[in-house]
Amino acid sequence: MTGPLENLDAVVEELLDQLAAFTSVEELDAHEPVLAGRRSPLAALQKSLGGLDPEARRDAGARLQAARTRVEAAVEGHRRRLAAAERERRLEADRLDLGDVVAGAVPDTLRAGHPGLVARTQAELEDVFVAMGFRVAEGPEVESDWYNFEALNIPPAHPARGMWDTFYVDLGEPETVVLRTHTSPTQVHLMEAAVRDGSLPIHSVMPGRCYRRDTPDARHLAAFHQVEGLVVDRGITFADLAGVIETFTRAYFGTDVDTRLRPSYFPFTEPSAEFEITCQICRGAGCRTCSHTGWIELGGCGMLDPAVLEAVGIDPDEWSGFAFGFGIDRCAQMRHEIADMRALTENDARFLEQFS
Ligand code: DAH
């Protein structure tokens, strides 16, 4: 065959040979115009058809179009194969070969997890109180202002509110809602339930998480845990309270730890006290953890204020009682001689595995 398309087959073969030599998608993309696009010899041949008579031009145009389609399909096929190979190489390069990781960086045995120190301490404290005849109860962490403050004899704007730096969830009407700043509101829930079911007396402990807008330091966390204690019965005296505190501290910390009660103030108890134990970090000598006093405050306690009993409909002439509340994290800190309480929340495996 003569004419402009005389060498068409050879041109196509030549283009396909060039195509096969490209080894990356990037290289292929850069050369595509030369193979199948504007700068391809096929585009030049197209122009040369202009001098043919109409019938010959139609035949030649159809042949040229078929050749183009063939080259374009070959380019597409080659691009797909190159892209697949590149993806394969990338995956291979990214594969993490654990055999190559420095010896020791990968554990050779899998170990089961275990409850954290705070959960374990809470369970141990519950055991001590259950052995003393208390029941265990729980209350909500999100409380209305009434439960967290007002029912505990802390009306709005009472200066004692400053004792609890509070996270407010909702300042709205009709109720202000807070993250409970202590476990004391659970006392109110328990007394209300006992009045409802006619199930007084109450001898209960109530562990749980509390929140305060505090800057964490060696002895404080913003989210921490307390155990509340509540006894409502007939003829309860301060001696019962002191006896319970003494018995519990000896059972949990051991008989060589001293306890002391110091006069204090809480709006929901009268009289009120703080109870402290010998600092276990320095054994009473004085250190950074106890601010060089030799004592660590565990919590507060006191005889139930009649106003608290009245707020839930319990007759203070018939019933009396005491309450206490202290830090679980603080107990864990003292029992295990942890100088800085923030270690409890840092999740450092070297710290955690000491308590498995
Ligand atoms: N709720 C108090 C606090 O978190 C501690 C406390 C003091 C609890 C006296 C009591 C109590 O039950 O009677 O600071």
PDB file of N, CA, C and O in Angstrom, residues 190-247:
ATOM      1  N   LEU A 190     -29.486   8.642  99.858  1.00  0.00           N
ATOM      2  CA  LEU A 190     -29.705   7.478 100.723  1.00  0.00           C
ATOM      3  C   LEU A 190     -30.759   7.768 101.796  1.00  0.00           C
ATOM      4  O   LEU A 190     -31.627   6.935 102.074  1.00  0.00           O
ATOM      5  N   MET A 191     -30.664   8.966 102.388  1.00  0.00           N
ATOM      6  CA  MET A 191     -31.642   9.307 103.435  1.00  0.00           C
ATOM      7  C   MET A 191     -33.033   9.442 102.839  1.00  0.00           C
ATOM      8  O   MET A 191     -34.013   8.961 103.422  1.00  0.00           O
ATOM      9  N   GLU A 192     -33.128  10.063 101.642  1.00  0.00           N
ATOM     10  CA  GLU A 192     -34.445  10.184 100.990  1.00  0.00           C
ATOM     11  C   GLU A 192     -35.040   8.800 100.736  1.00  0.00           C
ATOM     12  O   GLU A 192     -36.224   8.569 100.982  1.00  0.00           O
ATOM     13  N   ALA A 193     -34.205   7.875 100.233  1.00  0.00           N
ATOM     14  CA  ALA A 193     -34.704   6.525  99.926  1.00  0.00           C
ATOM     15  C   ALA A 193     -35.156   5.832 101.205  1.00  0.00           C
ATOM     16  O   ALA A 193     -36.192   5.151 101.228  1.00  0.00           O
ATOM     17  N   ALA A 194     -34.386   6.021 102.296  1.00  0.00           N
ATOM     18  CA  ALA A 194     -34.739   5.352 103.557  1.00  0.00           C
ATOM     19  C   ALA A 194     -36.054   5.897 104.108  1.00  0.00           C
ATOM     20  O   ALA A 194     -36.861   5.146 104.660  1.00  0.00           O
ATOM     21  N   VAL A 195     -36.269   7.215 103.926  1.00  0.00           N
ATOM     22  CA  VAL A 195     -37.532   7.798 104.386  1.00  0.00           C
ATOM     23  C   VAL A 195     -38.682   7.228 103.547  1.00  0.00           C
ATOM     24  O   VAL A 195     -39.719   6.822 104.066  1.00  0.00           O
ATOM     25  N   ARG A 196     -38.463   7.165 102.235  1.00  0.00           N
ATOM     26  CA  ARG A 196     -39.486   6.646 101.319  1.00  0.00           C
ATOM     27  C   ARG A 196     -39.875   5.214 101.666  1.00  0.00           C
ATOM     28  O   ARG A 196     -41.053   4.876 101.752  1.00  0.00           O
ATOM     29  N   ASP A 197     -38.831   4.362 101.889  1.00  0.00           N
ATOM     30  CA  ASP A 197     -39.140   2.938 102.128  1.00  0.00           C
ATOM     31  C   ASP A 197     -39.284   2.623 103.610  1.00  0.00           C
ATOM     32  O   ASP A 197     -39.360   1.452 103.972  1.00  0.00           O
ATOM     33  N   GLY A 198     -39.177   3.611 104.479  1.00  0.00           N
ATOM     34  CA  GLY A 198     -39.250   3.335 105.913  1.00  0.00           C
ATOM     35  C   GLY A 198     -38.143   2.385 106.355  1.00  0.00           C
ATOM     36  O   GLY A 198     -38.372   1.489 107.175  1.00  0.00           O
ATOM     37  N   SER A 199     -36.910   2.562 105.778  1.00  0.00           N
ATOM     38  CA  SER A 199     -35.869   1.576 106.067  1.00  0.00           C
ATOM     39  C   SER A 199     -34.738   2.126 106.947  1.00  0.00           C
ATOM     40  O   SER A 199     -33.638   1.582 106.936  1.00  0.00           O
ATOM     41  N   LEU A 200     -35.006   3.192 107.717  1.00  0.00           N
ATOM     42  CA  LEU A 200     -33.987   3.629 108.692  1.00  0.00           C
ATOM     43  C   LEU A 200     -33.815   2.510 109.715  1.00  0.00           C
ATOM     44  O   LEU A 200     -34.772   1.788 109.960  1.00  0.00           O
ATOM     45  N   PRO A 201     -32.666   2.313 110.350  1.00  0.00           N
ATOM     46  CA  PRO A 201     -31.434   3.122 110.286  1.00  0.00           C
ATOM     47  C   PRO A 201     -30.608   2.887 109.017  1.00  0.00           C
ATOM     48  O   PRO A 201     -30.899   1.990 108.222  1.00  0.00           O
ATOM     49  N   ILE A 202     -29.557   3.716 108.855  1.00  0.00           N
ATOM     50  CA  ILE A 202     -28.627   3.599 107.727  1.00  0.00           C
ATOM     51  C   ILE A 202     -27.214   3.398 108.281  1.00  0.00           C
ATOM     52  O   ILE A 202     -26.799   4.114 109.196  1.00  0.00           O
ATOM     53  N   HIS A 203     -26.524   2.412 107.730  1.00  0.00           N
ATOM     54  CA  HIS A 203     -25.081   2.253 107.993  1.00  0.00           C
ATOM     55  C   HIS A 203     -24.446   1.963 106.637  1.00  0.00           C
ATOM     56  O   HIS A 203     -24.405   0.809 106.216  1.00  0.00           O
ATOM     57  N   SER A 204     -24.003   3.000 105.941  1.00  0.00           N
ATOM     58  CA  SER A 204     -23.552   2.784 104.559  1.00  0.00           C
ATOM     59  C   SER A 204     -22.271   3.542 104.254  1.00  0.00           C
ATOM     60  O   SER A 204     -22.002   4.587 104.831  1.00  0.00           O
ATOM     61  N   VAL A 205     -21.499   2.997 103.301  1.00  0.00           N
ATOM     62  CA  VAL A 205     -20.404   3.751 102.703  1.00  0.00           C
ATOM     63  C   VAL A 205     -20.691   3.891 101.212  1.00  0.00           C
ATOM     64  O   VAL A 205     -21.317   3.018 100.611  1.00  0.00           O
ATOM     65  N   MET A 206     -20.234   5.018 100.638  1.00  0.00           N
ATOM     66  CA  MET A 206     -20.564   5.353  99.252  1.00  0.00           C
ATOM     67  C   MET A 206     -19.309   5.816  98.532  1.00  0.00           C
ATOM     68  O   MET A 206     -18.936   6.976  98.627  1.00  0.00           O
ATOM     69  N   PRO A 207     -18.640   4.919  97.829  1.00  0.00           N
ATOM     70  CA  PRO A 207     -17.431   5.332  97.094  1.00  0.00           C
ATOM     71  C   PRO A 207     -17.795   5.924  95.732  1.00  0.00           C
ATOM     72  O   PRO A 207     -18.865   5.618  95.197  1.00  0.00           O
ATOM     73  N   GLY A 208     -16.921   6.753  95.185  1.00  0.00           N
ATOM     74  CA  GLY A 208     -17.166   7.246  93.833  1.00  0.00           C
ATOM     75  C   GLY A 208     -16.247   8.377  93.434  1.00  0.00           C
ATOM     76  O   GLY A 208     -15.470   8.887  94.239  1.00  0.00           O
ATOM     77  N   ARG A 209     -16.386   8.774  92.158  1.00  0.00           N
ATOM     78  CA  ARG A 209     -15.515   9.811  91.604  1.00  0.00           C
ATOM     79  C   ARG A 209     -16.105  11.203  91.834  1.00  0.00           C
ATOM     80  O   ARG A 209     -17.323  11.367  91.788  1.00  0.00           O
ATOM     81  N   CYS A 210     -15.258  12.156  92.079  1.00  0.00           N
ATOM     82  CA  CYS A 210     -15.653  13.544  92.316  1.00  0.00           C
ATOM     83  C   CYS A 210     -14.769  14.461  91.478  1.00  0.00           C
ATOM     84  O   CYS A 210     -13.714  14.043  91.008  1.00  0.00           O
ATOM     85  N   TYR A 211     -15.205  15.698  91.326  1.00  0.00           N
ATOM     86  CA  TYR A 211     -14.491  16.635  90.441  1.00  0.00           C
ATOM     87  C   TYR A 211     -14.352  18.004  91.092  1.00  0.00           C
ATOM     88  O   TYR A 211     -15.306  18.510  91.683  1.00  0.00           O
ATOM     89  N   ARG A 212     -13.178  18.582  90.970  1.00  0.00           N
ATOM     90  CA  ARG A 212     -13.006  19.971  91.426  1.00  0.00           C
ATOM     91  C   ARG A 212     -12.114  20.727  90.475  1.00  0.00           C
ATOM     92  O   ARG A 212     -11.164  20.164  89.924  1.00  0.00           O
ATOM     93  N   ARG A 213     -12.431  22.017  90.335  1.00  0.00           N
ATOM     94  CA  ARG A 213     -11.601  22.868  89.465  1.00  0.00           C
ATOM     95  C   ARG A 213     -10.317  23.226  90.196  1.00  0.00           C
ATOM     96  O   ARG A 213     -10.069  24.378  90.526  1.00  0.00           O
ATOM     97  N   ASP A 214      -9.517  22.195  90.486  1.00  0.00           N
ATOM     98  CA  ASP A 214      -8.247  22.395  91.194  1.00  0.00           C
ATOM     99  C   ASP A 214      -7.110  22.190  90.213  1.00  0.00           C
ATOM    100  O   ASP A 214      -7.222  21.398  89.297  1.00  0.00           O
ATOM    101  N   THR A 215      -6.008  22.855  90.444  1.00  0.00           N
ATOM    102  CA  THR A 215      -4.804  22.536  89.679  1.00  0.00           C
ATOM    103  C   THR A 215      -4.151  21.344  90.360  1.00  0.00           C
ATOM    104  O   THR A 215      -3.850  21.411  91.552  1.00  0.00           O
ATOM    105  N   PRO A 216      -3.957  20.233  89.627  1.00  0.00           N
ATOM    106  CA  PRO A 216      -3.367  19.052  90.272  1.00  0.00           C
ATOM    107  C   PRO A 216      -1.991  19.358  90.846  1.00  0.00           C
ATOM    108  O   PRO A 216      -1.226  20.125  90.273  1.00  0.00           O
ATOM    109  N   ASP A 217      -1.710  18.764  92.006  1.00  0.00           N
ATOM    110  CA  ASP A 217      -0.372  18.866  92.586  1.00  0.00           C
ATOM    111  C   ASP A 217      -0.060  17.543  93.277  1.00  0.00           C
ATOM    112  O   ASP A 217      -0.749  16.545  93.042  1.00  0.00           O
ATOM    113  N   ALA A 218       0.942  17.524  94.147  1.00  0.00           N
ATOM    114  CA  ALA A 218       1.387  16.254  94.743  1.00  0.00           C
ATOM    115  C   ALA A 218       0.278  15.552  95.530  1.00  0.00           C
ATOM    116  O   ALA A 218       0.296  14.337  95.689  1.00  0.00           O
ATOM    117  N   ARG A 219      -0.714  16.329  96.034  1.00  0.00           N
ATOM    118  CA  ARG A 219      -1.765  15.724  96.868  1.00  0.00           C
ATOM    119  C   ARG A 219      -3.160  15.882  96.286  1.00  0.00           C
ATOM    120  O   ARG A 219      -4.138  15.494  96.923  1.00  0.00           O
ATOM    121  N   HIS A 220      -3.309  16.485  95.120  1.00  0.00           N
ATOM    122  CA  HIS A 220      -4.647  16.757  94.587  1.00  0.00           C
ATOM    123  C   HIS A 220      -4.748  16.416  93.104  1.00  0.00           C
ATOM    124  O   HIS A 220      -3.814  16.649  92.350  1.00  0.00           O
ATOM    125  N   LEU A 221      -5.933  15.896  92.723  1.00  0.00           N
ATOM    126  CA  LEU A 221      -6.261  15.699  91.308  1.00  0.00           C
ATOM    127  C   LEU A 221      -7.591  16.400  91.043  1.00  0.00           C
ATOM    128  O   LEU A 221      -8.391  16.577  91.966  1.00  0.00           O
ATOM    129  N   ALA A 222      -7.831  16.794  89.789  1.00  0.00           N
ATOM    130  CA  ALA A 222      -9.096  17.462  89.469  1.00  0.00           C
ATOM    131  C   ALA A 222     -10.247  16.448  89.413  1.00  0.00           C
ATOM    132  O   ALA A 222     -11.387  16.772  89.719  1.00  0.00           O
ATOM    133  N   ALA A 223      -9.943  15.213  89.021  1.00  0.00           N
ATOM    134  CA  ALA A 223     -10.929  14.122  89.099  1.00  0.00           C
ATOM    135  C   ALA A 223     -10.343  13.122  90.082  1.00  0.00           C
ATOM    136  O   ALA A 223      -9.256  12.599  89.853  1.00  0.00           O
ATOM    137  N   PHE A 224     -11.020  12.909  91.172  1.00  0.00           N
ATOM    138  CA  PHE A 224     -10.465  12.086  92.247  1.00  0.00           C
ATOM    139  C   PHE A 224     -11.590  11.235  92.836  1.00  0.00           C
ATOM    140  O   PHE A 224     -12.713  11.255  92.323  1.00  0.00           O
ATOM    141  N   HIS A 225     -11.272  10.471  93.851  1.00  0.00           N
ATOM    142  CA  HIS A 225     -12.265   9.525  94.388  1.00  0.00           C
ATOM    143  C   HIS A 225     -12.396   9.698  95.890  1.00  0.00           C
ATOM    144  O   HIS A 225     -11.391   9.924  96.567  1.00  0.00           O
ATOM    145  N   GLN A 226     -13.622   9.578  96.362  1.00  0.00           N
ATOM    146  CA  GLN A 226     -13.865   9.638  97.804  1.00  0.00           C
ATOM    147  C   GLN A 226     -14.685   8.434  98.246  1.00  0.00           C
ATOM    148  O   GLN A 226     -15.367   7.800  97.438  1.00  0.00           O
ATOM    149  N   VAL A 227     -14.629   8.151  99.541  1.00  0.00           N
ATOM    150  CA  VAL A 227     -15.612   7.256 100.163  1.00  0.00           C
ATOM    151  C   VAL A 227     -16.359   8.084 101.180  1.00  0.00           C
ATOM    152  O   VAL A 227     -15.750   8.717 102.036  1.00  0.00           O
ATOM    153  N   GLU A 228     -17.663   8.089 101.057  1.00  0.00           N
ATOM    154  CA  GLU A 228     -18.509   8.766 102.025  1.00  0.00           C
ATOM    155  C   GLU A 228     -19.004   7.712 103.003  1.00  0.00           C
ATOM    156  O   GLU A 228     -19.242   6.560 102.611  1.00  0.00           O
ATOM    157  N   GLY A 229     -19.148   8.078 104.249  1.00  0.00           N
ATOM    158  CA  GLY A 229     -19.748   7.173 105.228  1.00  0.00           C
ATOM    159  C   GLY A 229     -20.940   7.860 105.868  1.00  0.00           C
ATOM    160  O   GLY A 229     -20.916   9.078 106.073  1.00  0.00           O
ATOM    161  N   LEU A 230     -21.991   7.091 106.134  1.00  0.00           N
ATOM    162  CA  LEU A 230     -23.177   7.690 106.765  1.00  0.00           C
ATOM    163  C   LEU A 230     -23.797   6.695 107.735  1.00  0.00           C
ATOM    164  O   LEU A 230     -24.071   5.546 107.366  1.00  0.00           O
ATOM    165  N   VAL A 231     -23.988   7.159 108.971  1.00  0.00           N
ATOM    166  CA  VAL A 231     -24.730   6.364 109.947  1.00  0.00           C
ATOM    167  C   VAL A 231     -25.862   7.235 110.474  1.00  0.00           C
ATOM    168  O   VAL A 231     -25.627   8.360 110.909  1.00  0.00           O
ATOM    169  N   VAL A 232     -27.088   6.740 110.332  1.00  0.00           N
ATOM    170  CA  VAL A 232     -28.244   7.414 110.937  1.00  0.00           C
ATOM    171  C   VAL A 232     -28.928   6.355 111.790  1.00  0.00           C
ATOM    172  O   VAL A 232     -29.331   5.304 111.289  1.00  0.00           O
ATOM    173  N   ASP A 233     -28.983   6.608 113.096  1.00  0.00           N
ATOM    174  CA  ASP A 233     -29.546   5.593 113.993  1.00  0.00           C
ATOM    175  C   ASP A 233     -29.994   6.300 115.269  1.00  0.00           C
ATOM    176  O   ASP A 233     -29.929   7.517 115.358  1.00  0.00           O
ATOM    177  N   ARG A 234     -30.383   5.532 116.241  1.00  0.00           N
ATOM    178  CA  ARG A 234     -30.792   6.168 117.513  1.00  0.00           C
ATOM    179  C   ARG A 234     -29.604   6.167 118.464  1.00  0.00           C
ATOM    180  O   ARG A 234     -28.870   5.179 118.535  1.00  0.00           O
ATOM    181  N   GLY A 235     -29.400   7.289 119.163  1.00  0.00           N
ATOM    182  CA  GLY A 235     -28.394   7.341 120.224  1.00  0.00           C
ATOM    183  C   GLY A 235     -26.955   7.288 119.747  1.00  0.00           C
ATOM    184  O   GLY A 235     -26.072   6.789 120.448  1.00  0.00           O
ATOM    185  N   ILE A 236     -26.685   7.795 118.551  1.00  0.00           N
ATOM    186  CA  ILE A 236     -25.302   7.804 118.025  1.00  0.00           C
ATOM    187  C   ILE A 236     -24.541   8.984 118.639  1.00  0.00           C
ATOM    188  O   ILE A 236     -25.069  10.084 118.747  1.00  0.00           O
ATOM    189  N   THR A 237     -23.282   8.751 119.027  1.00  0.00           N
ATOM    190  CA  THR A 237     -22.475   9.819 119.617  1.00  0.00           C
ATOM    191  C   THR A 237     -21.175  10.007 118.843  1.00  0.00           C
ATOM    192  O   THR A 237     -20.819   9.193 117.982  1.00  0.00           O
ATOM    193  N   PHE A 238     -20.461  11.076 119.218  1.00  0.00           N
ATOM    194  CA  PHE A 238     -19.183  11.353 118.575  1.00  0.00           C
ATOM    195  C   PHE A 238     -18.188  10.213 118.825  1.00  0.00           C
ATOM    196  O   PHE A 238     -17.315   9.948 117.988  1.00  0.00           O
ATOM    197  N   ALA A 239     -18.344   9.522 119.980  1.00  0.00           N
ATOM    198  CA  ALA A 239     -17.443   8.405 120.288  1.00  0.00           C
ATOM    199  C   ALA A 239     -17.591   7.288 119.244  1.00  0.00           C
ATOM    200  O   ALA A 239     -16.614   6.634 118.873  1.00  0.00           O
ATOM    201  N   ASP A 240     -18.826   7.090 118.738  1.00  0.00           N
ATOM    202  CA  ASP A 240     -19.026   6.084 117.676  1.00  0.00           C
ATOM    203  C   ASP A 240     -18.242   6.473 116.423  1.00  0.00           C
ATOM    204  O   ASP A 240     -17.599   5.638 115.784  1.00  0.00           O
ATOM    205  N   LEU A 241     -18.320   7.760 116.089  1.00  0.00           N
ATOM    206  CA  LEU A 241     -17.606   8.254 114.908  1.00  0.00           C
ATOM    207  C   LEU A 241     -16.098   8.048 115.085  1.00  0.00           C
ATOM    208  O   LEU A 241     -15.427   7.484 114.198  1.00  0.00           O
ATOM    209  N   ALA A 242     -15.572   8.494 116.215  1.00  0.00           N
ATOM    210  CA  ALA A 242     -14.123   8.379 116.438  1.00  0.00           C
ATOM    211  C   ALA A 242     -13.699   6.909 116.398  1.00  0.00           C
ATOM    212  O   ALA A 242     -12.636   6.577 115.858  1.00  0.00           O
ATOM    213  N   GLY A 243     -14.544   6.037 116.951  1.00  0.00           N
ATOM    214  CA  GLY A 243     -14.218   4.611 116.961  1.00  0.00           C
ATOM    215  C   GLY A 243     -14.165   4.025 115.554  1.00  0.00           C
ATOM    216  O   GLY A 243     -13.281   3.228 115.233  1.00  0.00           O
ATOM    217  N   VAL A 244     -15.108   4.455 114.708  1.00  0.00           N
ATOM    218  CA  VAL A 244     -15.137   3.937 113.330  1.00  0.00           C
ATOM    219  C   VAL A 244     -13.888   4.403 112.572  1.00  0.00           C
ATOM    220  O   VAL A 244     -13.238   3.621 111.859  1.00  0.00           O
ATOM    221  N   ILE A 245     -13.523   5.671 112.755  1.00  0.00           N
ATOM    222  CA  ILE A 245     -12.341   6.211 112.041  1.00  0.00           C
ATOM    223  C   ILE A 245     -11.083   5.462 112.483  1.00  0.00           C
ATOM    224  O   ILE A 245     -10.259   5.044 111.663  1.00  0.00           O
ATOM    225  N   GLU A 246     -10.970   5.282 113.798  1.00  0.00           N
ATOM    226  CA  GLU A 246      -9.781   4.609 114.344  1.00  0.00           C
ATOM    227  C   GLU A 246      -9.721   3.154 113.836  1.00  0.00           C
ATOM    228  O   GLU A 246      -8.662   2.678 113.411  1.00  0.00           O
ATOM    229  N   THR A 247     -10.859   2.473 113.867  1.00  0.00           N
ATOM    230  CA  THR A 247     -10.884   1.064 113.453  1.00  0.00           C
ATOM    231  C   THR A 247     -10.529   0.917 111.980  1.00  0.00           C
ATOM    232  O   THR A 247      -9.743   0.057 111.587  1.00  0.00           O
TER     233      THR A 247
END
